[in-house]
Short mmCIF file of C-alpha atoms in Angstrom, two decimals:
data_model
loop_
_atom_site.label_atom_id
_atom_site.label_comp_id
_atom_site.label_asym_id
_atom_site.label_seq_id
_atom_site.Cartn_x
_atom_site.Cartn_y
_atom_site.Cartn_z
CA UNK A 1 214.52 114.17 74.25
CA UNK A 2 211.49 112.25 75.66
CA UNK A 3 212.10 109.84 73.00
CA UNK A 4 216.00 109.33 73.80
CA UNK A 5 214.74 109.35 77.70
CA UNK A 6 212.56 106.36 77.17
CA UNK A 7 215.26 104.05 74.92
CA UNK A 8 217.39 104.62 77.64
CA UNK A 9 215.36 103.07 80.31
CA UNK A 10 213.83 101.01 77.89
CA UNK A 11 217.95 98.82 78.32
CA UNK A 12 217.76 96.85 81.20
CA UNK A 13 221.54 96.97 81.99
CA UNK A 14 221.70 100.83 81.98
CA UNK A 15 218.21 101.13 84.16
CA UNK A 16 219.76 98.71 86.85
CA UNK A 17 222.71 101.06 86.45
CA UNK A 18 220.46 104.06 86.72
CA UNK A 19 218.52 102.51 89.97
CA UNK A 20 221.60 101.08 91.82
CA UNK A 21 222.90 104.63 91.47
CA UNK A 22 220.48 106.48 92.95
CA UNK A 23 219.74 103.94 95.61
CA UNK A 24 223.69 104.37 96.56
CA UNK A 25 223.22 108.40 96.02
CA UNK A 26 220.19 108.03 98.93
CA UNK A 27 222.66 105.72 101.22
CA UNK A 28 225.29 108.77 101.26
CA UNK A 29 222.40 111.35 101.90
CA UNK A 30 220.86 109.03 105.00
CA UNK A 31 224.56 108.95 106.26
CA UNK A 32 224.74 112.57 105.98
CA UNK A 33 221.92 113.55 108.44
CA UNK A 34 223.12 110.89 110.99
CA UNK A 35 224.97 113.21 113.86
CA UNK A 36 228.32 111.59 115.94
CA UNK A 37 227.19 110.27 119.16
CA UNK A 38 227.83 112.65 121.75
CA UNK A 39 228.21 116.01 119.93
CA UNK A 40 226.23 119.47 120.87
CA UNK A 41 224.98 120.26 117.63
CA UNK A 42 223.00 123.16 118.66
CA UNK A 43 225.89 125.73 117.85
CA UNK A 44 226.37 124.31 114.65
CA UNK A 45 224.06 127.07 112.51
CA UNK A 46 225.94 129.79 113.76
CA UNK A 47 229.37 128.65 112.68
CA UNK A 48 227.56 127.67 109.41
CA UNK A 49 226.62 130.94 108.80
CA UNK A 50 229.40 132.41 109.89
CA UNK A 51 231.91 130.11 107.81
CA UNK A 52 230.21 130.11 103.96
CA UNK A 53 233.65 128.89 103.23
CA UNK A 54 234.25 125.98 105.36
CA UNK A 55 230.23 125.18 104.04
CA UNK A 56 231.57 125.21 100.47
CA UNK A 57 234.70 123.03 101.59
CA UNK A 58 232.67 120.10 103.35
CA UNK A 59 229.70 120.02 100.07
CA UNK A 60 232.50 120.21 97.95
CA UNK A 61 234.20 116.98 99.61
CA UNK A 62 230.85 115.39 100.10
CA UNK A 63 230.87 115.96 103.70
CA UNK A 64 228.17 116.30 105.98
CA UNK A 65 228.95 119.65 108.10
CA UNK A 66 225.51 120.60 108.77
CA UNK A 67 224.32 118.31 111.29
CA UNK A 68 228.00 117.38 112.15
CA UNK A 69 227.73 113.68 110.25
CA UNK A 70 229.77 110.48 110.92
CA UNK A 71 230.89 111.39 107.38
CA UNK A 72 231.68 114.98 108.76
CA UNK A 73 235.31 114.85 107.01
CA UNK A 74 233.47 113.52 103.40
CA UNK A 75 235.96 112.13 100.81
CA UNK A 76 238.81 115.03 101.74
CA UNK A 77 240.96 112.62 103.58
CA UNK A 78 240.74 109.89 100.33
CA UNK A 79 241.15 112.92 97.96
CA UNK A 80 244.32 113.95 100.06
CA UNK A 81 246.14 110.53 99.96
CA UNK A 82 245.44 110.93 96.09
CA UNK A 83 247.49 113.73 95.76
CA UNK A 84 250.09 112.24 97.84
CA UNK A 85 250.17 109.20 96.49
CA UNK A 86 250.64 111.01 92.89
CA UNK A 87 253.48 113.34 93.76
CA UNK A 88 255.35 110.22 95.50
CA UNK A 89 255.05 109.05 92.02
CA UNK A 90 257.29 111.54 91.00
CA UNK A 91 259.62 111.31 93.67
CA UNK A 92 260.06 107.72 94.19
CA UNK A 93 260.46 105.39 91.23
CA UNK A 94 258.53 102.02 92.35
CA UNK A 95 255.53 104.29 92.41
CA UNK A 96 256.03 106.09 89.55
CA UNK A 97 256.65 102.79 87.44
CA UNK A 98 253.22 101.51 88.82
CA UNK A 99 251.38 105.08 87.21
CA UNK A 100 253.01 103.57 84.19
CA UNK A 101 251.41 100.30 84.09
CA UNK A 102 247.86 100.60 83.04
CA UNK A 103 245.32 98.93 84.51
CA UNK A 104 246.97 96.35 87.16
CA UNK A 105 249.15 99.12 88.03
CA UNK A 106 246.38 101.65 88.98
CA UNK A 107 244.55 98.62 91.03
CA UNK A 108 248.03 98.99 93.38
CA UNK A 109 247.91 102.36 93.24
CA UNK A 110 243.94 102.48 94.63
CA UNK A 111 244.76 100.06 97.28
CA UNK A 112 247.91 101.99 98.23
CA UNK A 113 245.85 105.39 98.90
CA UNK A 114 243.01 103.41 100.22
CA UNK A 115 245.22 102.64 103.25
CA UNK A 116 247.09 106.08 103.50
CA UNK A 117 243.31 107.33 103.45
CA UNK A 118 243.13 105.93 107.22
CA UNK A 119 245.48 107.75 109.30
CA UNK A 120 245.11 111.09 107.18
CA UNK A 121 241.02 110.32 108.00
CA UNK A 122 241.95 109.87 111.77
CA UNK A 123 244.39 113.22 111.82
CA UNK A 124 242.02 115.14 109.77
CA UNK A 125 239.19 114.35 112.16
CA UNK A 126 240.40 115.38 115.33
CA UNK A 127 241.68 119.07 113.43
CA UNK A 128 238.28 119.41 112.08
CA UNK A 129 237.13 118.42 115.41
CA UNK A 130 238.98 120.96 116.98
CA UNK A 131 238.16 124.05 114.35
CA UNK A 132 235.01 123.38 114.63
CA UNK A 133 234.99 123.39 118.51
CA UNK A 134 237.30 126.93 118.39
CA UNK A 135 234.30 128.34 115.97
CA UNK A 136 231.59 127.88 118.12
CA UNK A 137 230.41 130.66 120.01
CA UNK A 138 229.81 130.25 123.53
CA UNK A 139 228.88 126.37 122.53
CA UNK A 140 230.84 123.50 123.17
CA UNK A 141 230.41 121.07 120.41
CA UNK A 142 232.74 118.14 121.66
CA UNK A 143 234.36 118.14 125.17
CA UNK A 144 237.94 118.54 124.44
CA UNK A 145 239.20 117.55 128.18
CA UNK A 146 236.96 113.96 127.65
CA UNK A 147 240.01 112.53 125.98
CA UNK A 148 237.22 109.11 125.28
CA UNK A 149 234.30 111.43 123.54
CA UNK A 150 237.32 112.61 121.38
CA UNK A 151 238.76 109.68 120.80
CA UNK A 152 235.25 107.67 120.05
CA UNK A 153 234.73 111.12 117.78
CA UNK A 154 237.38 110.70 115.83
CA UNK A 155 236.76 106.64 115.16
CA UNK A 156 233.39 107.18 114.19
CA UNK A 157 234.58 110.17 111.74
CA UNK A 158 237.68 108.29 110.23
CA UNK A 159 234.81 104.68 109.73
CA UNK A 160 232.39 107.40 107.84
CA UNK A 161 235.09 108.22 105.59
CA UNK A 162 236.37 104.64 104.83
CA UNK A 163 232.69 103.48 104.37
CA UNK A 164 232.12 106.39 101.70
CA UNK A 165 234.79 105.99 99.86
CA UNK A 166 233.84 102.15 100.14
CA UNK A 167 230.19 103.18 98.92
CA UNK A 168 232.17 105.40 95.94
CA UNK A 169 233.81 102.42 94.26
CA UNK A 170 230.71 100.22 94.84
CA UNK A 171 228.43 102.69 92.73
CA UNK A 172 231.03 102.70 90.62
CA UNK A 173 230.93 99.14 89.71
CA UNK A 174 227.45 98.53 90.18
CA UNK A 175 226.48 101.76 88.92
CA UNK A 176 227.02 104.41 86.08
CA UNK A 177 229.72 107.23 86.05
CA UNK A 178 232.38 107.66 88.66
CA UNK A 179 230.94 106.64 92.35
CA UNK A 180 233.27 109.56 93.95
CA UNK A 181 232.58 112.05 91.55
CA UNK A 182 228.59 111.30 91.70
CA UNK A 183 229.26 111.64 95.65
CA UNK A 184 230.83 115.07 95.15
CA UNK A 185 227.89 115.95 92.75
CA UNK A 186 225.27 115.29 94.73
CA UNK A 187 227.06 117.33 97.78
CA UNK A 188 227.20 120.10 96.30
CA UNK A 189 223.49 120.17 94.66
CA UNK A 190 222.43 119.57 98.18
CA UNK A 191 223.16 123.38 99.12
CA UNK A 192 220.96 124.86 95.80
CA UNK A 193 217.22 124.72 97.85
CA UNK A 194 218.91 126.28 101.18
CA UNK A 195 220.33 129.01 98.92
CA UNK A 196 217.09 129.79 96.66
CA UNK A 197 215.56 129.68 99.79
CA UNK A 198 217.57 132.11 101.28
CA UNK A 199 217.28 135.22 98.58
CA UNK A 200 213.54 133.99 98.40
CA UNK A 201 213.02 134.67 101.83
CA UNK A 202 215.48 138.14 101.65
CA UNK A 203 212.98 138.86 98.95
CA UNK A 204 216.17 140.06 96.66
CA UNK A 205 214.72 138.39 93.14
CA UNK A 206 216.32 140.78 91.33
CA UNK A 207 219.93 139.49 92.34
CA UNK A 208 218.14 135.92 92.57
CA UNK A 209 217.76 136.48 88.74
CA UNK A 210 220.82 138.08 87.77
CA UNK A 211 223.03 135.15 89.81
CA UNK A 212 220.60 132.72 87.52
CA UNK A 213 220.98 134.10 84.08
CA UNK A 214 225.09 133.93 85.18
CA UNK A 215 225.23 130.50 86.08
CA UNK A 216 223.06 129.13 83.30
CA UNK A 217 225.34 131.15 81.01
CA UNK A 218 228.40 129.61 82.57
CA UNK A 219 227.22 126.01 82.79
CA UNK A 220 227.02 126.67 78.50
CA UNK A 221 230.74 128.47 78.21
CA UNK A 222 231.79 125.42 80.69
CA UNK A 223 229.96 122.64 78.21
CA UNK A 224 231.57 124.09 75.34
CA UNK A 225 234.97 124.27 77.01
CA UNK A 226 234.47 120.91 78.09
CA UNK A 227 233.39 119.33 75.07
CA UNK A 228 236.24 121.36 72.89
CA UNK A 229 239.06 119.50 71.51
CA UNK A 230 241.98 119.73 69.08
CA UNK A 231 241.91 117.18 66.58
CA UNK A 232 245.66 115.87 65.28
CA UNK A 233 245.74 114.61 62.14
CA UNK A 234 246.99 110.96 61.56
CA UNK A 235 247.57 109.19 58.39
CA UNK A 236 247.07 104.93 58.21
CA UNK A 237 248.84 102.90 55.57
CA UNK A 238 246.58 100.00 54.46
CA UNK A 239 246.91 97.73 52.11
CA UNK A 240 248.69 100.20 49.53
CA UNK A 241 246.50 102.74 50.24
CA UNK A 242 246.24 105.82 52.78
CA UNK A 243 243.59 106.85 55.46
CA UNK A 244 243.20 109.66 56.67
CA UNK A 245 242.44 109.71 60.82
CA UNK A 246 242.69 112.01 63.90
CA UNK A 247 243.38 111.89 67.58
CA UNK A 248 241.54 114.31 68.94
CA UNK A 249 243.31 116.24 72.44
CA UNK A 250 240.78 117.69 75.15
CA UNK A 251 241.43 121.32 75.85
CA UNK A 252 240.32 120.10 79.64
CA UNK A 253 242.28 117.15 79.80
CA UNK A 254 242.49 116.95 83.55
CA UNK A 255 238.78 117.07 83.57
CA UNK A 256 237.66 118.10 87.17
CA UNK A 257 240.52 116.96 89.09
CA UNK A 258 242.92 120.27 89.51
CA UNK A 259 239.39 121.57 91.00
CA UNK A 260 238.97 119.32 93.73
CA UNK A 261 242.92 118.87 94.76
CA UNK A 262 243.12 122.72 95.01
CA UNK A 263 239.91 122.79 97.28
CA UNK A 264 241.19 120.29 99.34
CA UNK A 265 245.05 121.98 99.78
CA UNK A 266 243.49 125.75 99.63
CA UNK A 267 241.56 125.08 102.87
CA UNK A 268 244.47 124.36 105.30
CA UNK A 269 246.30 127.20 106.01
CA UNK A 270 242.82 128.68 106.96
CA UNK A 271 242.75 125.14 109.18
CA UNK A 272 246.00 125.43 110.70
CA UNK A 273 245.07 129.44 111.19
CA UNK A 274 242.33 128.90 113.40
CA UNK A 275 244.18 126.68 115.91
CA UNK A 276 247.53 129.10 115.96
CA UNK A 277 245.79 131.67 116.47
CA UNK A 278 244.71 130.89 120.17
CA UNK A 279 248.31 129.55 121.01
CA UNK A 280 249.54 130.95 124.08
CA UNK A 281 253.35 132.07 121.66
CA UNK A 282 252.63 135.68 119.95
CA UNK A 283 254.50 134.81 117.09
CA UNK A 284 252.69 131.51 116.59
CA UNK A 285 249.18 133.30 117.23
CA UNK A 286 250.24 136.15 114.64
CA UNK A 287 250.84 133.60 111.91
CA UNK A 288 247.38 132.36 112.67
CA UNK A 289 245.81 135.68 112.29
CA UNK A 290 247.37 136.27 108.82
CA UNK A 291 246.31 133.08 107.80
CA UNK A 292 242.82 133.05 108.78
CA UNK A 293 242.56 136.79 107.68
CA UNK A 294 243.97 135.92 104.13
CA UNK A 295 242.91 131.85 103.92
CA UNK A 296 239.12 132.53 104.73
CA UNK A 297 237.12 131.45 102.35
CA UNK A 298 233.74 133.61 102.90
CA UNK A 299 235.86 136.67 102.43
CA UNK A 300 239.17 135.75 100.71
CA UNK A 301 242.17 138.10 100.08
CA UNK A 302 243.95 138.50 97.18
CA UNK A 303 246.63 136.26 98.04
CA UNK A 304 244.12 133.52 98.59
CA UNK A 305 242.68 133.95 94.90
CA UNK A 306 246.41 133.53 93.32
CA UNK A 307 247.47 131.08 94.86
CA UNK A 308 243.91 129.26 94.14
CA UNK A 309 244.24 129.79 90.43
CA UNK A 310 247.79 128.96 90.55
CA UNK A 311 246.68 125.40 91.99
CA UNK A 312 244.35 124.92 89.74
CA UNK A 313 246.90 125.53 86.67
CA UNK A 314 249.69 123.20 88.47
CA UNK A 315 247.46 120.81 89.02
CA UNK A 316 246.24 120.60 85.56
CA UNK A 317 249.63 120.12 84.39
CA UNK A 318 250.32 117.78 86.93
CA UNK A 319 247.38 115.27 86.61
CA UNK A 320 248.25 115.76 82.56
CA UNK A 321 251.75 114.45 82.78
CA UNK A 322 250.66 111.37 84.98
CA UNK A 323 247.51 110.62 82.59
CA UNK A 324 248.57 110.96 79.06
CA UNK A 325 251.38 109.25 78.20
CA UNK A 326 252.45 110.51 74.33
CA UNK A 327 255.24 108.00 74.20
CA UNK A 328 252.47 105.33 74.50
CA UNK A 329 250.47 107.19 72.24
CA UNK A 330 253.03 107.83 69.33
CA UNK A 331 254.06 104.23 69.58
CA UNK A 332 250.36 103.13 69.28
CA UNK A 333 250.39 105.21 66.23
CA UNK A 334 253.20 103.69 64.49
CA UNK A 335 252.32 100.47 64.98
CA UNK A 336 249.11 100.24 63.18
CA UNK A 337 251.08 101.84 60.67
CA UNK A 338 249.82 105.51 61.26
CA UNK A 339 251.95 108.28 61.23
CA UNK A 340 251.63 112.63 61.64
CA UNK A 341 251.87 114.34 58.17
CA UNK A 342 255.53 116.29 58.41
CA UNK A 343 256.57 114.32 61.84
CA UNK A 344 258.78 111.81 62.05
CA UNK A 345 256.54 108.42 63.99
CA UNK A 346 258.07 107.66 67.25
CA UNK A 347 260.34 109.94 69.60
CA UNK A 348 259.12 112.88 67.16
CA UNK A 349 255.81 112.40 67.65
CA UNK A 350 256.18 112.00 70.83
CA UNK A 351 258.12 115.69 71.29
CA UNK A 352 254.87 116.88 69.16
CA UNK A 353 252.44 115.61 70.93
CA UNK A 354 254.17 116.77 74.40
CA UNK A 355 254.06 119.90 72.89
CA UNK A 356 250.70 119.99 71.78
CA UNK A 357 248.98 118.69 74.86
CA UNK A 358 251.14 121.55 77.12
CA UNK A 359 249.80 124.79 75.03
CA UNK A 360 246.17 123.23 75.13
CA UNK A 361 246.86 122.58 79.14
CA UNK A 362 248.20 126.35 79.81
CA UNK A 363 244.96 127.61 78.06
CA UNK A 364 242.61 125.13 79.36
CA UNK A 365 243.95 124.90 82.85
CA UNK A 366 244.27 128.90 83.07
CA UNK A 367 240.40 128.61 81.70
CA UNK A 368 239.89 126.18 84.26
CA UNK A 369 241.53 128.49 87.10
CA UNK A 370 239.73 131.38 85.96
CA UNK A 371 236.42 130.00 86.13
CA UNK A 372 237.55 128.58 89.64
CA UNK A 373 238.26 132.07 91.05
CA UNK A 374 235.52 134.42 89.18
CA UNK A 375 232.86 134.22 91.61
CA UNK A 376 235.53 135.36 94.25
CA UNK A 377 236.70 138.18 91.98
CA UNK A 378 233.23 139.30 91.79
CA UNK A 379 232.99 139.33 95.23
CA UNK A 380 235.86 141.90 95.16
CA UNK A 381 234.81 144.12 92.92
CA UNK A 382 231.30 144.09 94.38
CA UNK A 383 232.93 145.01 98.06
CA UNK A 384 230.04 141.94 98.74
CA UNK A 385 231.63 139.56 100.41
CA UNK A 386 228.53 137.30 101.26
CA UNK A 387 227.11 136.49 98.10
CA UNK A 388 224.84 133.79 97.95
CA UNK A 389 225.53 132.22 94.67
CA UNK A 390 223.12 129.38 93.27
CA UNK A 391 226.19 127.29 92.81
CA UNK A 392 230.32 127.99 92.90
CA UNK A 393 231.70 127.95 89.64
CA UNK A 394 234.04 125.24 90.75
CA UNK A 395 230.58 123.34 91.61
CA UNK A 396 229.41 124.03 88.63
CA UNK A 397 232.45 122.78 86.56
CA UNK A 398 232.23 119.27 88.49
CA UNK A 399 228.48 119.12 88.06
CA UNK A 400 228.72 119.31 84.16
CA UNK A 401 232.10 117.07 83.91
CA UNK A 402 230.14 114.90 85.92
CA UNK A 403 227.17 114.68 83.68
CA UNK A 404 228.31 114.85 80.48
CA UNK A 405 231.05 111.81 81.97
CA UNK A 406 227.45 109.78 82.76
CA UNK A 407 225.86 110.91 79.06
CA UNK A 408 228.93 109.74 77.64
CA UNK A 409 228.89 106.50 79.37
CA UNK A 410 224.92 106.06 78.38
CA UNK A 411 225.66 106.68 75.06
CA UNK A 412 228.22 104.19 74.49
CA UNK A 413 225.96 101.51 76.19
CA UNK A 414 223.33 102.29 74.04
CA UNK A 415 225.50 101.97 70.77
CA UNK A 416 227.09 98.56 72.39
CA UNK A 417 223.43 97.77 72.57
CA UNK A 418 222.35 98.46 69.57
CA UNK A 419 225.17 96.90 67.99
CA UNK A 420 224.17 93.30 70.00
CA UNK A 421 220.85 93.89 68.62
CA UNK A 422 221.29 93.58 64.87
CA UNK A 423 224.74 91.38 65.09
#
């Protein structure tokens, strides 16, 4: 490993990777300590404490809740107009034709949610603004009668936002992996010390030890599941003679993604709750209570698990169908002459491969969900609601997509290397 460790930084174009990476990883983390001018963080802990949930929510977006950041909001608002932007692809044909296009029609597609990712940033900001200010005990966080603090709030908020999601696609150019996943990453790995700190402090190392041996056995059933794939076999006519191939289908296809869209849509009911539930209308203020009583993260209900693993399962179908096109892929097939013993090449293989990718998506997306919502089942069964784990499981399934993404990506350098070495 030491060995493999050294080659690696040994290449000069993967350790200016490697460095640029970091050094963009360290920008986001400065960014995340600097406070919005004019806000009364002091009240801040308590609603931290009190909120595990909305904790979880902001790491999981990259935001910076803790000291009430100008990138307080985090990539939500850019992961938002993502999904928008996707379903619209289904609904209106221009956009949906673009999703089909490859490469020139994804660079559209970016800039398109790159500029619906500025008014959903501005909205977003004053709700949060507002949530926040409703959970604060006693405190006032932001003034909500000095219409110019709020409205200077909510700029600085919605800029913090843009400029991440700026900083993502830098370190993804300059750097190696995906710059928004690596963002998400490293938000959520910023919570581990506060937590081991936490039981080491409650002095509860037997739980401490228990919650370890579980995640390390989970990050290993999440590799595997990762890493697993069915492999299709394909047949090549050559020159008068046959070879024998095979496209290999990811049980996770969607990778990650279903993850972070359900986070990001699972959140707002318990949102939209907390700011119905002090209207002055009783009916308006009893659909708050439900929500926040069944939407609350720290202490969800059963509804709120469902409907979680339900996203996660939709979404995994739904990212699927807009990523891997099998009429592309069959007709890739038969044209370098390749062809799927006992299927017809073309519309047949097509059907086939359809068919293959949607069982491996119903058992890797219900995998997916279930790994999603365990941690809250536990919770359940354990009547303890509180439970300081080292890391979600939904963490924990973007931390290893993440990293075996980057391994992936060093490893092909290296080859690429190697091969412009002895050629």
């Amino acid at each position: 490993m030491i060995k493999s460790l050294k080659s690696v930084f040994a290449n000069k174009s993967i350790r200016k990777k490697i460095i640029a990476t970091l050094l963009l990883v360290l920008v986001y983390k400065i960014l995340a300590v600097i406070p919005v001018y004019g806000v009364n963080t002091e009240g801040l802990k308590s609603i931290i404490d009190a909120n595990k949930g909305l904790s979880f929510f902001s790491a999981l977006m990259g935001g910076g809740l803790a000291n009430f950041s100008i990138i307080l909001m985090g990539l939500s608002p850019y992961i938002n107009a993502m999904i928008i932007i996707q379903l619209l692809g289904v609904i209106v044909p221009k956009i949906g034709d673009l999703q089909k296009e490859g490469e020139s029609g994804q660079r559209k597609i970016t800039k398109m949610t790159r500029w619906l990712t500025l008014p959903l940033a501005f909205v977003q900001s004053y709700g949060m603004i507002v949530l926040l200010n409703s959970l604060s005990a006693g405190s006032t966080l932001v003034d909500l009668s000095d219409t110019q603090t709020v409205l200077m709030s909510m700029i600085i908020i919605t800029a913090g936002t843009i400029f991440l999601v700026w900083l993502g696609e830098v370190m993804t150019e300059v750097g190696i992996g995906n710059g928004i996943s690596i963002i998400i990453t490293a938000g959520v790995l910023a919570g581990v010390p506060s937590v081991v700190s936490s039981h080491i402090t409650a002095g509860t190392y037997p739980l401490f030890v228990g919650l370890l041996i579980a995640t390390l056995f989970v990050i290993y059933v999440i590799i595997k599941f990762t890493e697993g794939n069915r492999r299709i076999p394909v047949i090549y006519t050559r020159t008068g003679r046959e070879e024998k191939s095979y496209f290999p289908i990811r049980i996770n296809q969607a990778g990650m993604v279903p993850i972070i869209f359900a986070v990001s849509l699972i959140t707002f009911p318990s949102i939209i709750g907390q700011i119905m539930s002090r209207s002055t209308s009783d009916k308006a203020s009893e659909i708050g209570r439900f929500l926040v009583e069944h939407f609350n993260m720290t202490n969800p209900s059963w509804i709120f698990i469902i409907i979680y693993f339900l996203l996660v399962v939709g979404f995994s179908f739904f990212y699927v169908s807009v990523t891997f096109n099998t009429e592309n892929v069959a007709e890739s097939i038969q044209k370098r002459g390749g062809y799927i013993p006992g299927i017809r090449p073309g519309k047949e293989t097509a059907n086939y491969l359809s068919k293959v990718s949607a069982h491996l998506n119903l058992f890797g997306g219900g995998f997916l969900a279930l790994i999603a919502v365990l941690p809250y089942i536990m919770s359940k069964l354990m009547a303890q609601p509180n439970i300081d784990f080292i890391i979600s499981a939904s963490g924990l399934i973007i931390i290893v997509s993440v990293i075996l993404d980057i391994v992936r990506k060093v490893d092909s350098e290296m080859k690429m290397y190697d091969y412009s070495k002895y050629h």
